[in-house]
Amino acid sequence: MGIEEILSKYEPKMENILLILHELQNARPGQFLSREDFEGVAKYLNLPLSKVYETATFYGLFSTKPRGRYIIRVCVSTPCYVEGSEEVMKTIEGLLRIKPGETTEDGLFTLEEVSCLGICGVAPAMMINEEAFGNLTSERVAEIINSFRERGEEK
Ligand code: FES
């Protein structure tokens, strides 16, 4: 779906900016927002380009770089930290040889640190795209990553 088509689904009001950015990001392979997206939104909502960038970066929900097919979001808020999110992060970094904010060379995985995912009852927790995983241990994390790697390589 092109940018014009997505924009036309929303009234050109500031209150729709997050919905618009979200849909644009998801529509693009690599799940990111390009300069063209920012310019299109600024024009459509009659806002300065800087305001659109500022809004997108403030929420930390959007990326300006292409990301992997699977986006791993590890919660690093206090309840998860206390239960071992640091170990989870180290395990993933070791398995994929990337740091938070980076994408593997094969384009399969992007690693991100996020705050509370709303599933603190099963801390430490993470999400991979829309799937949530809790009560993580290094072994469990390795199994999960391997299963996604297999899925990704099948395609
Ligand atoms: S603190 Fe990690 S999910 Fe809430």
CSV table of C-alpha atoms and ligand atoms in Angstrom, one decimal:
chain,number,residue,atom,x,y,z
A,1,MET,CA,0.0,0.0,0.0
A,2,GLY,CA,1.4,3.4,-1.0
A,3,ILE,CA,1.8,6.3,1.4
A,4,GLU,CA,-1.0,8.3,-0.3
A,5,GLU,CA,-3.4,5.4,0.2
A,6,ILE,CA,-2.5,5.0,3.9
A,7,LEU,CA,-2.8,8.8,4.6
A,8,SER,CA,-6.2,8.9,3.0
A,9,LYS,CA,-7.5,6.5,5.6
A,10,TYR,CA,-7.1,9.1,8.3
A,11,GLU,CA,-8.4,12.6,8.8
A,12,PRO,CA,-5.5,15.1,8.6
A,13,LYS,CA,-5.5,15.8,12.3
A,14,MET,CA,-2.6,15.9,14.7
A,15,GLU,CA,-4.4,13.4,17.0
A,16,ASN,CA,-3.9,10.8,14.2
A,17,ILE,CA,-0.2,11.1,13.9
A,18,LEU,CA,0.8,8.0,15.9
A,19,LEU,CA,-1.8,5.8,14.1
A,20,ILE,CA,-0.5,7.1,10.7
A,21,LEU,CA,3.2,6.6,11.6
A,22,HIS,CA,2.4,3.1,13.0
A,23,GLU,CA,0.6,2.0,9.9
A,24,LEU,CA,3.3,3.4,7.6
A,25,GLN,CA,6.1,1.7,9.5
A,26,ASN,CA,4.3,-1.7,9.4
A,27,ALA,CA,3.5,-1.4,5.7
A,28,ARG,CA,7.1,-1.0,4.8
A,29,PRO,CA,9.4,-4.0,4.4
A,30,GLY,CA,12.0,-3.6,7.1
A,31,GLN,CA,9.4,-1.9,9.4
A,32,PHE,CA,10.9,1.6,9.5
A,33,LEU,CA,10.0,5.1,8.5
A,34,SER,CA,11.8,6.7,5.6
A,35,ARG,CA,12.4,10.4,4.9
A,36,GLU,CA,9.6,10.2,2.3
A,37,ASP,CA,7.2,9.0,5.0
A,38,PHE,CA,8.1,11.8,7.4
A,39,GLU,CA,7.8,14.4,4.6
A,40,GLY,CA,4.4,12.9,3.5
A,41,VAL,CA,3.0,13.0,7.0
A,42,ALA,CA,4.3,16.6,7.6
A,43,LYS,CA,2.6,17.8,4.4
A,44,TYR,CA,-0.6,15.9,5.1
A,45,LEU,CA,-0.9,17.2,8.6
A,46,ASN,CA,0.4,20.6,7.8
A,47,LEU,CA,3.2,20.3,10.4
A,48,PRO,CA,6.9,21.2,10.3
A,49,LEU,CA,9.0,18.2,9.4
A,50,SER,CA,10.9,18.6,12.7
A,51,LYS,CA,7.6,18.1,14.6
A,52,VAL,CA,6.9,14.8,12.9
A,53,TYR,CA,10.5,13.6,13.6
A,54,GLU,CA,10.3,14.8,17.2
A,55,THR,CA,7.0,13.0,17.8
A,56,ALA,CA,8.2,9.7,16.2
A,57,THR,CA,11.5,9.7,18.2
A,58,PHE,CA,9.9,10.8,21.5
A,59,TYR,CA,7.8,7.6,21.7
A,60,GLY,CA,10.6,5.2,20.8
A,61,LEU,CA,8.1,3.1,18.9
A,62,PHE,CA,9.5,4.0,15.5
A,63,SER,CA,12.7,3.3,13.6
A,64,THR,CA,14.3,5.3,10.9
A,65,LYS,CA,16.5,2.4,9.8
A,66,PRO,CA,15.4,-0.9,8.2
A,67,ARG,CA,15.0,-3.6,10.7
A,68,GLY,CA,15.0,-7.4,10.7
A,69,ARG,CA,12.1,-9.7,9.9
A,70,TYR,CA,11.9,-10.5,13.6
A,71,ILE,CA,12.1,-7.6,16.1
A,72,ILE,CA,13.1,-8.9,19.5
A,73,ARG,CA,12.1,-6.5,22.3
A,74,VAL,CA,13.5,-7.3,25.6
A,75,CYS,CA,12.0,-5.5,28.6
A,76,VAL,CA,14.6,-3.9,30.8
A,77,SER,CA,12.2,-2.2,33.3
A,78,THR,CA,12.8,-2.9,37.0
A,79,PRO,CA,10.6,-6.0,37.6
A,80,CYS,CA,12.2,-7.7,34.6
A,81,TYR,CA,15.6,-6.4,35.5
A,82,VAL,CA,15.3,-7.9,39.0
A,83,GLU,CA,14.3,-11.2,37.5
A,84,GLY,CA,17.2,-11.4,35.1
A,85,SER,CA,16.6,-9.4,31.9
A,86,GLU,CA,20.3,-8.5,31.8
A,87,GLU,CA,21.1,-12.2,31.4
A,88,VAL,CA,18.4,-12.6,28.8
A,89,MET,CA,20.0,-9.7,26.9
A,90,LYS,CA,23.5,-11.1,27.1
A,91,THR,CA,22.3,-14.4,25.9
A,92,ILE,CA,20.7,-12.9,22.8
A,93,GLU,CA,23.7,-10.7,22.1
A,94,GLY,CA,25.9,-13.7,22.3
A,95,LEU,CA,23.7,-15.9,20.1
A,96,LEU,CA,23.1,-13.2,17.4
A,97,ARG,CA,26.3,-11.2,17.8
A,98,ILE,CA,24.5,-7.9,17.8
A,99,LYS,CA,23.9,-5.2,20.4
A,100,PRO,CA,20.6,-3.4,21.1
A,101,GLY,CA,19.6,-1.3,18.1
A,102,GLU,CA,21.4,-3.5,15.7
A,103,THR,CA,20.2,-6.0,13.0
A,104,THR,CA,21.9,-9.3,12.1
A,105,GLU,CA,23.7,-9.4,8.7
A,106,ASP,CA,21.2,-11.9,7.3
A,107,GLY,CA,18.4,-9.4,8.1
A,108,LEU,CA,16.5,-11.8,10.3
A,109,PHE,CA,16.7,-10.3,13.7
A,110,THR,CA,16.8,-6.8,15.2
A,111,LEU,CA,17.4,-6.5,19.0
A,112,GLU,CA,15.8,-3.7,21.0
A,113,GLU,CA,15.6,-2.7,24.7
A,114,VAL,CA,12.2,-1.6,25.7
A,115,SER,CA,10.3,-0.6,28.9
A,116,CYS,CA,7.5,-2.6,30.5
A,117,LEU,CA,5.6,-4.8,28.0
A,118,GLY,CA,2.7,-5.1,30.5
A,119,ILE,CA,3.4,-8.8,31.3
A,120,CYS,CA,5.5,-8.3,34.5
A,121,GLY,CA,3.8,-11.3,36.1
A,122,VAL,CA,6.0,-13.5,33.9
A,123,ALA,CA,9.2,-11.4,34.2
A,124,PRO,CA,11.7,-11.5,32.6
A,125,ALA,CA,9.8,-11.0,29.4
A,126,MET,CA,10.3,-10.2,25.7
A,127,MET,CA,8.3,-10.0,22.6
A,128,ILE,CA,9.3,-11.1,19.1
A,129,ASN,CA,7.1,-9.2,16.7
A,130,GLU,CA,3.6,-9.7,18.1
A,131,GLU,CA,4.4,-12.8,20.2
A,132,ALA,CA,5.1,-12.5,24.0
A,133,PHE,CA,7.5,-14.8,25.9
A,134,GLY,CA,7.9,-14.8,29.7
A,135,ASN,CA,9.7,-16.6,32.6
A,136,LEU,CA,12.8,-16.5,30.4
A,137,THR,CA,16.0,-18.4,31.1
A,138,SER,CA,19.1,-18.5,28.9
A,139,GLU,CA,18.1,-22.0,27.7
A,140,ARG,CA,14.6,-20.9,26.9
A,141,VAL,CA,15.8,-17.9,25.0
A,142,ALA,CA,18.2,-20.0,22.9
A,143,GLU,CA,15.3,-22.4,22.0
A,144,ILE,CA,13.0,-19.5,21.0
A,145,ILE,CA,15.7,-17.8,18.9
A,146,ASN,CA,16.5,-21.0,17.2
A,147,SER,CA,12.9,-21.7,16.4
A,148,PHE,CA,12.5,-18.2,14.8
A,149,ARG,CA,15.8,-18.8,12.9
A,150,GLU,CA,14.4,-22.0,11.5
A,151,ARG,CA,11.1,-20.3,10.5
A,152,GLY,CA,13.0,-17.5,8.9
A,153,GLU,CA,15.3,-19.7,6.9
A,154,GLU,CA,12.4,-21.8,5.6
A,155,LYS,CA,11.0,-18.8,3.8
B,1,FES,S1,8.5,-4.8,33.7
B,1,FES,FE1,9.0,-6.2,32.2
B,1,FES,S2,7.0,-6.6,31.4
B,1,FES,FE2,6.6,-5.2,32.9
